[in-house]
């Protein structure tokens, strides 16, 4: 049995490209003015706990938004609005296809459909 070294590396330490993109995101965040960085830290924490998961694309887009807002001197409340939860939930909806939650919802739905098919004899 032989395994390609890049596959082995990916299995052991994960996707190196994603890690590089994550480090770039973190470096970009550190360049933001303090108040914008604090806002991004809070949004990042929320996304890490309750976000769609998956790729780093959501964080890259978030930092793009805050970099542009900082450059334009757009007030944070003008970017986020009055309800930060509504803001980040709306923002995260654009990344649902990457969501582990969606994959698990589909897996559950498929399992129940198979089970129901077994019960009714309509197995797929």
C-alpha positions as semicolon CSV with decimal commas, in nm:
position;residue;x (nm);y (nm);z (nm)
1;X;0,000;0,000;0,000
2;X;0,144;0,335;-0,101
3;X;0,008;0,676;-0,023
4;X;0,098;0,995;-0,201
5;X;0,302;1,215;0,036
6;X;0,072;1,514;-0,025
7;X;-0,233;1,305;0,072
8;X;-0,055;1,188;0,384
9;X;0,043;1,545;0,471
10;X;-0,315;1,664;0,419
11;X;-0,446;1,387;0,644
12;X;-0,197;1,463;0,919
13;X;-0,188;1,843;0,922
14;X;-0,483;1,947;0,706
15;X;-0,499;2,161;0,396
16;X;-0,188;2,377;0,389
17;X;-0,356;2,626;0,155
18;X;-0,633;2,688;0,408
19;X;-0,378;2,733;0,687
20;X;-0,189;2,986;0,477
21;X;-0,510;3,175;0,398
22;X;-0,602;3,174;0,768
23;X;-0,263;3,319;0,865
24;X;-0,304;3,586;0,597
25;X;-0,648;3,673;0,733
26;X;-0,506;3,702;1,086
27;X;-0,221;3,924;0,966
28;X;-0,466;4,148;0,780
29;X;-0,684;4,172;1,091
30;X;-0,387;4,289;1,296
31;X;-0,342;4,581;1,055
32;X;-0,691;4,719;1,121
33;X;-0,744;5,015;1,353
34;X;-0,814;4,897;1,709
35;X;-1,191;4,950;1,709
36;X;-1,236;4,768;1,376
37;X;-1,009;4,487;1,496
38;X;-1,217;4,455;1,813
39;X;-1,534;4,431;1,606
40;X;-1,379;4,167;1,378
41;X;-1,254;3,972;1,681
42;X;-1,610;3,961;1,817
43;X;-1,759;3,861;1,482
44;X;-1,486;3,600;1,432
45;X;-1,560;3,447;1,771
46;X;-1,931;3,431;1,690
47;X;-1,859;3,266;1,354
48;X;-1,620;3,016;1,512
49;X;-1,887;2,908;1,761
50;X;-2,209;2,943;1,562
51;X;-2,106;3,010;1,203
52;X;-2,138;2,787;0,902
53;X;-1,790;2,638;0,939
54;X;-1,605;2,504;0,642
55;X;-1,371;2,733;0,457
56;X;-1,184;3,052;0,537
57;X;-1,372;3,239;0,262
58;X;-1,617;3,390;0,508
59;X;-1,332;3,539;0,714
60;X;-1,156;3,671;0,406
61;X;-1,475;3,845;0,294
62;X;-1,530;3,979;0,645
63;X;-1,180;4,128;0,656
64;X;-1,230;4,274;0,307
65;X;-1,541;4,452;0,434
66;X;-1,370;4,589;0,743
67;X;-1,054;4,692;0,560
68;X;-1,264;4,888;0,313
69;X;-1,477;5,036;0,590
70;X;-1,167;5,143;0,783
71;X;-1,015;5,295;0,469
72;X;-1,340;5,485;0,404
73;X;-1,368;5,571;0,775
74;X;-1,717;5,425;0,782
75;X;-1,835;5,404;1,142
76;X;-1,864;5,049;1,276
77;X;-2,232;5,098;1,358
78;X;-2,291;5,198;0,999
79;X;-2,125;4,877;0,881
80;X;-2,293;4,643;1,128
81;X;-2,614;4,825;1,210
82;X;-2,792;4,820;1,543
83;X;-2,811;4,441;1,575
84;X;-2,473;4,267;1,541
85;X;-2,635;3,922;1,559
86;X;-2,865;4,002;1,269
87;X;-2,568;4,141;1,074
88;X;-2,349;3,835;1,117
89;X;-2,632;3,587;1,067
90;X;-2,722;3,760;0,739
91;X;-2,355;3,771;0,641
92;X;-2,310;3,401;0,720
93;X;-2,612;3,295;0,513
94;X;-2,403;3,356;0,202
95;X;-2,175;3,069;0,306
96;X;-2,432;2,805;0,394
97;X;-2,328;2,573;0,112
98;X;-1,998;2,523;0,295
99;X;-2,174;2,451;0,619
100;X;-2,113;2,131;0,808
101;X;-2,457;2,192;0,956
102;X;-2,614;2,175;0,610
103;X;-2,425;1,855;0,532
104;X;-2,551;1,705;0,858
105;X;-2,907;1,823;0,786
106;X;-2,891;1,655;0,445
107;X;-2,743;1,340;0,597
108;X;-3,025;1,329;0,854
109;X;-3,291;1,391;0,591
110;X;-3,146;1,121;0,365
111;X;-3,128;0,873;0,653
112;X;-3,487;0,935;0,753
113;X;-3,601;0,908;0,392
114;X;-3,420;0,575;0,362
115;X;-3,570;0,459;0,689
116;X;-3,918;0,568;0,583
117;X;-3,864;0,394;0,251
118;X;-3,780;0,074;0,438
119;X;-4,094;0,109;0,646
120;X;-4,318;0,165;0,346
121;X;-4,135;-0,055;0,103
122;X;-4,040;0,248;-0,110
123;X;-3,670;0,213;-0,062
124;X;-3,462;0,442;-0,280
